[in-house]
PDB file of C-alpha atoms in Angstrom:
ATOM      1  CA  UNK O 280       0.000   0.000   0.000  1.00 78.00           C
ATOM      2  CA  UNK O 281       1.234   3.449  -0.854  1.00 81.00           C
ATOM      3  CA  UNK O 282       0.400   6.491   1.238  1.00 80.00           C
ATOM      4  CA  UNK O 283       1.215  10.153   1.338  1.00 81.00           C
ATOM      5  CA  UNK O 284       1.278  11.162   4.977  1.00 82.00           C
ATOM      6  CA  UNK O 285       1.321  14.781   6.128  1.00 80.00           C
ATOM      7  CA  UNK O 286       3.180  14.717   9.427  1.00 79.00           C
ATOM      8  CA  UNK O 287       3.240  18.090  11.111  1.00 71.00           C
ATOM      9  CA  UNK O 288       3.123  19.887   7.757  1.00 73.00           C
ATOM     10  CA  UNK O 289       5.719  17.707   5.992  1.00 81.00           C
ATOM     11  CA  UNK O 290       4.486  15.230   3.355  1.00 84.00           C
ATOM     12  CA  UNK O 291       6.178  11.824   3.465  1.00 86.00           C
ATOM     13  CA  UNK O 292       5.845   9.092   0.830  1.00 88.00           C
ATOM     14  CA  UNK O 293       5.252   5.776   2.640  1.00 87.00           C
ATOM     15  CA  UNK O 294       5.026   2.287   1.141  1.00 87.00           C
ATOM     16  CA  UNK O 295       4.076  -0.647   3.402  1.00 86.00           C
ATOM     17  CA  UNK O 296       3.865  -4.312   2.414  1.00 88.00           C
ATOM     18  CA  UNK O 297       3.485  -7.484   4.454  1.00 86.00           C
ATOM     19  CA  UNK O 298       6.840  -9.219   4.727  1.00 84.00           C
ATOM     20  CA  UNK O 299       7.355 -12.407   6.698  1.00 81.00           C
ATOM     21  CA  UNK O 300       6.499 -11.716  10.336  1.00 81.00           C
ATOM     22  CA  UNK O 301       5.999  -7.966   9.889  1.00 86.00           C
ATOM     23  CA  UNK O 302       6.044  -5.219   7.295  1.00 90.00           C
ATOM     24  CA  UNK O 303       8.573  -3.874   4.822  1.00 92.00           C
ATOM     25  CA  UNK O 304       8.130  -0.111   5.066  1.00 91.00           C
ATOM     26  CA  UNK O 305       9.879   2.610   3.117  1.00 92.00           C
ATOM     27  CA  UNK O 306       9.617   6.253   4.147  1.00 90.00           C
ATOM     28  CA  UNK O 307      10.834   8.645   1.460  1.00 90.00           C
ATOM     29  CA  UNK O 308      12.869   5.756  -0.006  1.00 91.00           C
ATOM     30  CA  UNK O 309      14.511   4.689   3.280  1.00 94.00           C
ATOM     31  CA  UNK O 310      13.703   1.019   4.114  1.00 95.00           C
ATOM     32  CA  UNK O 311      12.635  -0.304   7.522  1.00 94.00           C
ATOM     33  CA  UNK O 312      11.356  -3.636   8.853  1.00 94.00           C
ATOM     34  CA  UNK O 313       8.452  -3.089  11.259  1.00 91.00           C
ATOM     35  CA  UNK O 314       6.896  -5.663  13.574  1.00 92.00           C
ATOM     36  CA  UNK O 315       3.508  -4.364  14.745  1.00 88.00           C
ATOM     37  CA  UNK O 316       1.326  -5.791  17.510  1.00 87.00           C
ATOM     38  CA  UNK O 317      -2.097  -4.357  18.379  1.00 82.00           C
ATOM     39  CA  UNK O 318      -2.332  -3.627  22.111  1.00 83.00           C
ATOM     40  CA  UNK O 319      -5.942  -2.376  22.027  1.00 78.00           C
ATOM     41  CA  UNK O 320      -8.327  -0.647  19.601  1.00 71.00           C
ATOM     42  CA  UNK O 321      -6.154   2.485  19.379  1.00 79.00           C
ATOM     43  CA  UNK O 322      -2.675   1.374  20.460  1.00 85.00           C
ATOM     44  CA  UNK O 323       0.090  -0.383  18.544  1.00 85.00           C
ATOM     45  CA  UNK O 324       3.430  -1.643  19.787  1.00 89.00           C
ATOM     46  CA  UNK O 325       6.045  -1.226  17.039  1.00 89.00           C
ATOM     47  CA  UNK O 326       9.507  -2.765  16.811  1.00 92.00           C
ATOM     48  CA  UNK O 327      11.489  -1.035  14.051  1.00 92.00           C
ATOM     49  CA  UNK O 328      14.517  -2.832  12.591  1.00 92.00           C
ATOM     50  CA  UNK O 329      14.617  -5.012  15.761  1.00 87.00           C
ATOM     51  CA  UNK O 330      16.278  -2.050  17.513  1.00 90.00           C
ATOM     52  CA  UNK O 331      13.741   0.684  18.292  1.00 91.00           C
ATOM     53  CA  UNK O 332      10.504   0.058  20.195  1.00 91.00           C
ATOM     54  CA  UNK O 333       7.584   2.498  20.144  1.00 88.00           C
ATOM     55  CA  UNK O 334       4.103   2.578  21.644  1.00 89.00           C
ATOM     56  CA  UNK O 335       1.816   4.441  19.255  1.00 87.00           C
ATOM     57  CA  UNK O 336      -1.700   5.634  20.124  1.00 86.00           C
ATOM     58  CA  UNK O 337      -3.915   6.793  17.250  1.00 83.00           C
ATOM     59  CA  UNK O 338      -7.005   8.934  17.836  1.00 79.00           C
ATOM     60  CA  UNK O 339      -9.350  10.502  15.306  1.00 69.00           C
ATOM     61  CA  UNK O 340      -9.597  14.267  15.123  1.00 59.00           C
ATOM     62  CA  UNK O 341     -12.718  16.243  14.354  1.00 53.00           C
ATOM     63  CA  UNK O 342     -14.670  15.264  11.234  1.00 52.00           C
ATOM     64  CA  UNK O 343     -12.351  15.624   8.284  1.00 56.00           C
ATOM     65  CA  UNK O 344      -9.528  16.824  10.540  1.00 62.00           C
ATOM     66  CA  UNK O 345      -6.157  15.217  11.119  1.00 72.00           C
ATOM     67  CA  UNK O 346      -5.499  12.181  13.262  1.00 78.00           C
ATOM     68  CA  UNK O 347      -3.481  12.579  16.418  1.00 81.00           C
ATOM     69  CA  UNK O 348      -0.695  10.035  16.607  1.00 84.00           C
ATOM     70  CA  UNK O 349       1.008   9.910  19.985  1.00 85.00           C
ATOM     71  CA  UNK O 350       4.464   8.319  19.911  1.00 85.00           C
ATOM     72  CA  UNK O 351       5.352   7.926  23.563  1.00 79.00           C
ATOM     73  CA  UNK O 352       4.380  11.283  25.068  1.00 78.00           C
ATOM     74  CA  UNK O 353       4.681  13.283  21.836  1.00 80.00           C
ATOM     75  CA  UNK O 354       1.401  14.099  19.988  1.00 82.00           C
ATOM     76  CA  UNK O 355       1.699  14.575  16.217  1.00 83.00           C
ATOM     77  CA  UNK O 356      -1.034  15.792  13.803  1.00 81.00           C
ATOM     78  CA  UNK O 357      -1.179  13.386  10.847  1.00 82.00           C
ATOM     79  CA  UNK O 358      -3.263  13.469   7.662  1.00 80.00           C
ATOM     80  CA  UNK O 359      -3.287  10.293   5.586  1.00 74.00           C
ATOM     81  CA  UNK O 360      -3.458  10.754   1.795  1.00 67.00           C
ATOM     82  CA  UNK O 361      -4.817  14.235   2.453  1.00 48.00           C
ATOM     83  CA  UNK O 362      -2.502  15.976   0.032  1.00 37.00           C
ATOM     84  CA  UNK O 363      -1.390  14.522  -3.262  1.00 37.00           C
ATOM     85  CA  UNK O 364       1.984  15.436  -4.694  1.00 37.00           C
ATOM     86  CA  UNK O 365       1.628  17.828  -7.568  1.00 37.00           C
ATOM     87  CA  UNK O 366      -2.007  18.606  -6.765  1.00 38.00           C
ATOM     88  CA  UNK O 367      -1.283  22.304  -6.462  1.00 37.00           C
ATOM     89  CA  UNK O 368       0.304  22.266  -9.917  1.00 34.00           C
ATOM     90  CA  UNK O 369      -2.677  20.604 -11.583  1.00 38.00           C
ATOM     91  CA  UNK O 370      -4.904  23.078 -13.358  1.00 38.00           C
ATOM     92  CA  UNK O 371      -8.690  22.985 -13.682  1.00 39.00           C
ATOM     93  CA  UNK O 372      -8.393  20.621 -16.646  1.00 35.00           C
ATOM     94  CA  UNK O 373      -7.096  17.914 -14.316  1.00 40.00           C
ATOM     95  CA  UNK O 374     -10.349  18.190 -12.359  1.00 47.00           C
ATOM     96  CA  UNK O 375     -12.669  18.158 -15.397  1.00 57.00           C
ATOM     97  CA  UNK O 376     -12.868  14.354 -15.748  1.00 69.00           C
ATOM     98  CA  UNK O 377     -14.582  11.950 -13.385  1.00 81.00           C
ATOM     99  CA  UNK O 378     -13.459  11.936  -9.754  1.00 83.00           C
ATOM    100  CA  UNK O 379     -12.791   8.357  -8.655  1.00 83.00           C
ATOM    101  CA  UNK O 380     -13.043   7.943  -4.884  1.00 84.00           C
ATOM    102  CA  UNK O 381     -11.065   4.913  -3.698  1.00 83.00           C
ATOM    103  CA  UNK O 382     -10.499   3.267  -0.332  1.00 80.00           C
ATOM    104  CA  UNK O 383      -7.296   4.680   1.206  1.00 75.00           C
ATOM    105  CA  UNK O 384      -6.702   1.445   3.152  1.00 77.00           C
ATOM    106  CA  UNK O 385      -8.364  -1.928   3.736  1.00 83.00           C
ATOM    107  CA  UNK O 386     -11.482  -1.720   5.877  1.00 87.00           C
ATOM    108  CA  UNK O 387     -15.244  -2.061   6.123  1.00 92.00           C
ATOM    109  CA  UNK O 388     -17.796   0.331   4.615  1.00 94.00           C
ATOM    110  CA  UNK O 389     -20.058   1.490   7.436  1.00 94.00           C
ATOM    111  CA  UNK O 390     -22.004   4.333   5.809  1.00 94.00           C
ATOM    112  CA  UNK O 391     -22.924   5.430   2.265  1.00 96.00           C
ATOM    113  CA  UNK O 392     -25.064   8.594   2.579  1.00 95.00           C
ATOM    114  CA  UNK O 393     -25.302   9.175  -1.207  1.00 96.00           C
ATOM    115  CA  UNK O 394     -26.830   7.372  -4.204  1.00 95.00           C
ATOM    116  CA  UNK O 395     -26.258   7.381  -7.963  1.00 95.00           C
ATOM    117  CA  UNK O 396     -27.744  10.527  -9.484  1.00 95.00           C
ATOM    118  CA  UNK O 397     -27.305  12.661  -6.345  1.00 96.00           C
ATOM    119  CA  UNK O 398     -25.788  16.112  -6.769  1.00 96.00           C
ATOM    120  CA  UNK O 399     -22.907  16.625  -4.327  1.00 93.00           C
ATOM    121  CA  UNK O 400     -20.861  19.628  -3.241  1.00 90.00           C
ATOM    122  CA  UNK O 401     -17.107  19.738  -2.628  1.00 84.00           C
ATOM    123  CA  UNK O 402     -16.375  18.446   0.870  1.00 83.00           C
ATOM    124  CA  UNK O 403     -19.639  16.519   1.185  1.00 89.00           C
ATOM    125  CA  UNK O 404     -19.280  13.057   2.805  1.00 89.00           C
ATOM    126  CA  UNK O 405     -19.587  10.192   0.298  1.00 93.00           C
ATOM    127  CA  UNK O 406     -18.518   7.033   2.122  1.00 93.00           C
ATOM    128  CA  UNK O 407     -17.341   6.177   5.630  1.00 90.00           C
ATOM    129  CA  UNK O 408     -14.810   3.332   5.866  1.00 88.00           C
ATOM    130  CA  UNK O 409     -13.793   1.868   9.215  1.00 87.00           C
ATOM    131  CA  UNK O 410     -10.161   0.795   9.390  1.00 80.00           C
ATOM    132  CA  UNK O 411      -8.158   0.004  12.525  1.00 74.00           C
ATOM    133  CA  UNK O 412     -11.255   0.866  14.600  1.00 75.00           C
ATOM    134  CA  UNK O 413     -11.282   4.423  13.218  1.00 80.00           C
ATOM    135  CA  UNK O 414     -13.847   5.940  10.892  1.00 82.00           C
ATOM    136  CA  UNK O 415     -12.420   7.501   7.720  1.00 81.00           C
ATOM    137  CA  UNK O 416     -14.892   9.853   6.061  1.00 84.00           C
ATOM    138  CA  UNK O 417     -14.202  10.139   2.335  1.00 85.00           C
ATOM    139  CA  UNK O 418     -15.484  13.393   0.849  1.00 84.00           C
ATOM    140  CA  UNK O 419     -16.170  14.820  -2.591  1.00 84.00           C
ATOM    141  CA  UNK O 420     -13.201  16.703  -4.004  1.00 79.00           C
ATOM    142  CA  UNK O 421     -15.443  18.937  -6.100  1.00 82.00           C
ATOM    143  CA  UNK O 422     -19.068  19.653  -6.987  1.00 89.00           C
ATOM    144  CA  UNK O 423     -20.682  17.141  -9.326  1.00 92.00           C
ATOM    145  CA  UNK O 424     -23.176  14.340  -9.828  1.00 94.00           C
ATOM    146  CA  UNK O 425     -22.693  10.842  -8.436  1.00 95.00           C
ATOM    147  CA  UNK O 426     -22.335   8.620 -11.510  1.00 94.00           C
ATOM    148  CA  UNK O 427     -21.650   5.251  -9.818  1.00 93.00           C
ATOM    149  CA  UNK O 428     -21.707   3.920  -6.280  1.00 95.00           C
ATOM    150  CA  UNK O 429     -19.721   0.701  -5.861  1.00 94.00           C
ATOM    151  CA  UNK O 430     -19.701   0.771  -2.044  1.00 93.00           C
ATOM    152  CA  UNK O 431     -22.368  -0.947   0.048  1.00 94.00           C
ATOM    153  CA  UNK O 432     -22.747  -0.736   3.807  1.00 95.00           C
ATOM    154  CA  UNK O 433     -21.139  -3.748   5.463  1.00 95.00           C
ATOM    155  CA  UNK O 434     -18.848  -4.669   2.570  1.00 95.00           C
ATOM    156  CA  UNK O 435     -15.124  -5.200   3.076  1.00 93.00           C
ATOM    157  CA  UNK O 436     -12.792  -3.255   0.792  1.00 89.00           C
ATOM    158  CA  UNK O 437      -9.107  -3.447  -0.071  1.00 85.00           C
ATOM    159  CA  UNK O 438      -6.865  -0.400  -0.397  1.00 76.00           C
ATOM    160  CA  UNK O 439      -7.450   1.237  -3.752  1.00 77.00           C
ATOM    161  CA  UNK O 440     -10.927  -0.295  -4.256  1.00 83.00           C
ATOM    162  CA  UNK O 441     -13.196   1.984  -6.308  1.00 87.00           C
ATOM    163  CA  UNK O 442     -16.048   3.233  -4.107  1.00 92.00           C
ATOM    164  CA  UNK O 443     -17.706   6.188  -5.910  1.00 92.00           C
ATOM    165  CA  UNK O 444     -17.420   7.999  -9.236  1.00 90.00           C
ATOM    166  CA  UNK O 445     -18.444  11.660  -9.511  1.00 91.00           C
ATOM    167  CA  UNK O 446     -18.975  13.370 -12.905  1.00 90.00           C
TER     168      UNK O 446
END
């Protein structure tokens, strides 16, 4: 899975793949091996390169706001896939085609408040996906009409699964 993670205002390119007993993770091209164990619904115990151990607590911010990731005692505001590289350089033409809303990570669809044919406004909630016991509200990137809805409440989705198309 590939992510762009805004950590305290700095965008990092992160790739994570299952590897043996953990995960092969690269952050801005630098490789790490991470062993992750879930402690509870919001806490992970991470062992990085068999050397560094971290307890990480993840809590959701306000609707559409950043997550708070606490590493030890240090809270960090984190936005997952919130900013795409090059997005500020794309002109209006890049936004003229269909907007394809995809699942940012594996999870379960828990709410779909829209239907095909609905008119939506930029920022309007389209689908809510629960992943790692957190709700991720996916919103319209622009005004338009819902062309297709592939998401159904209760369905499991993989990262990158097409959920909604807006024309």
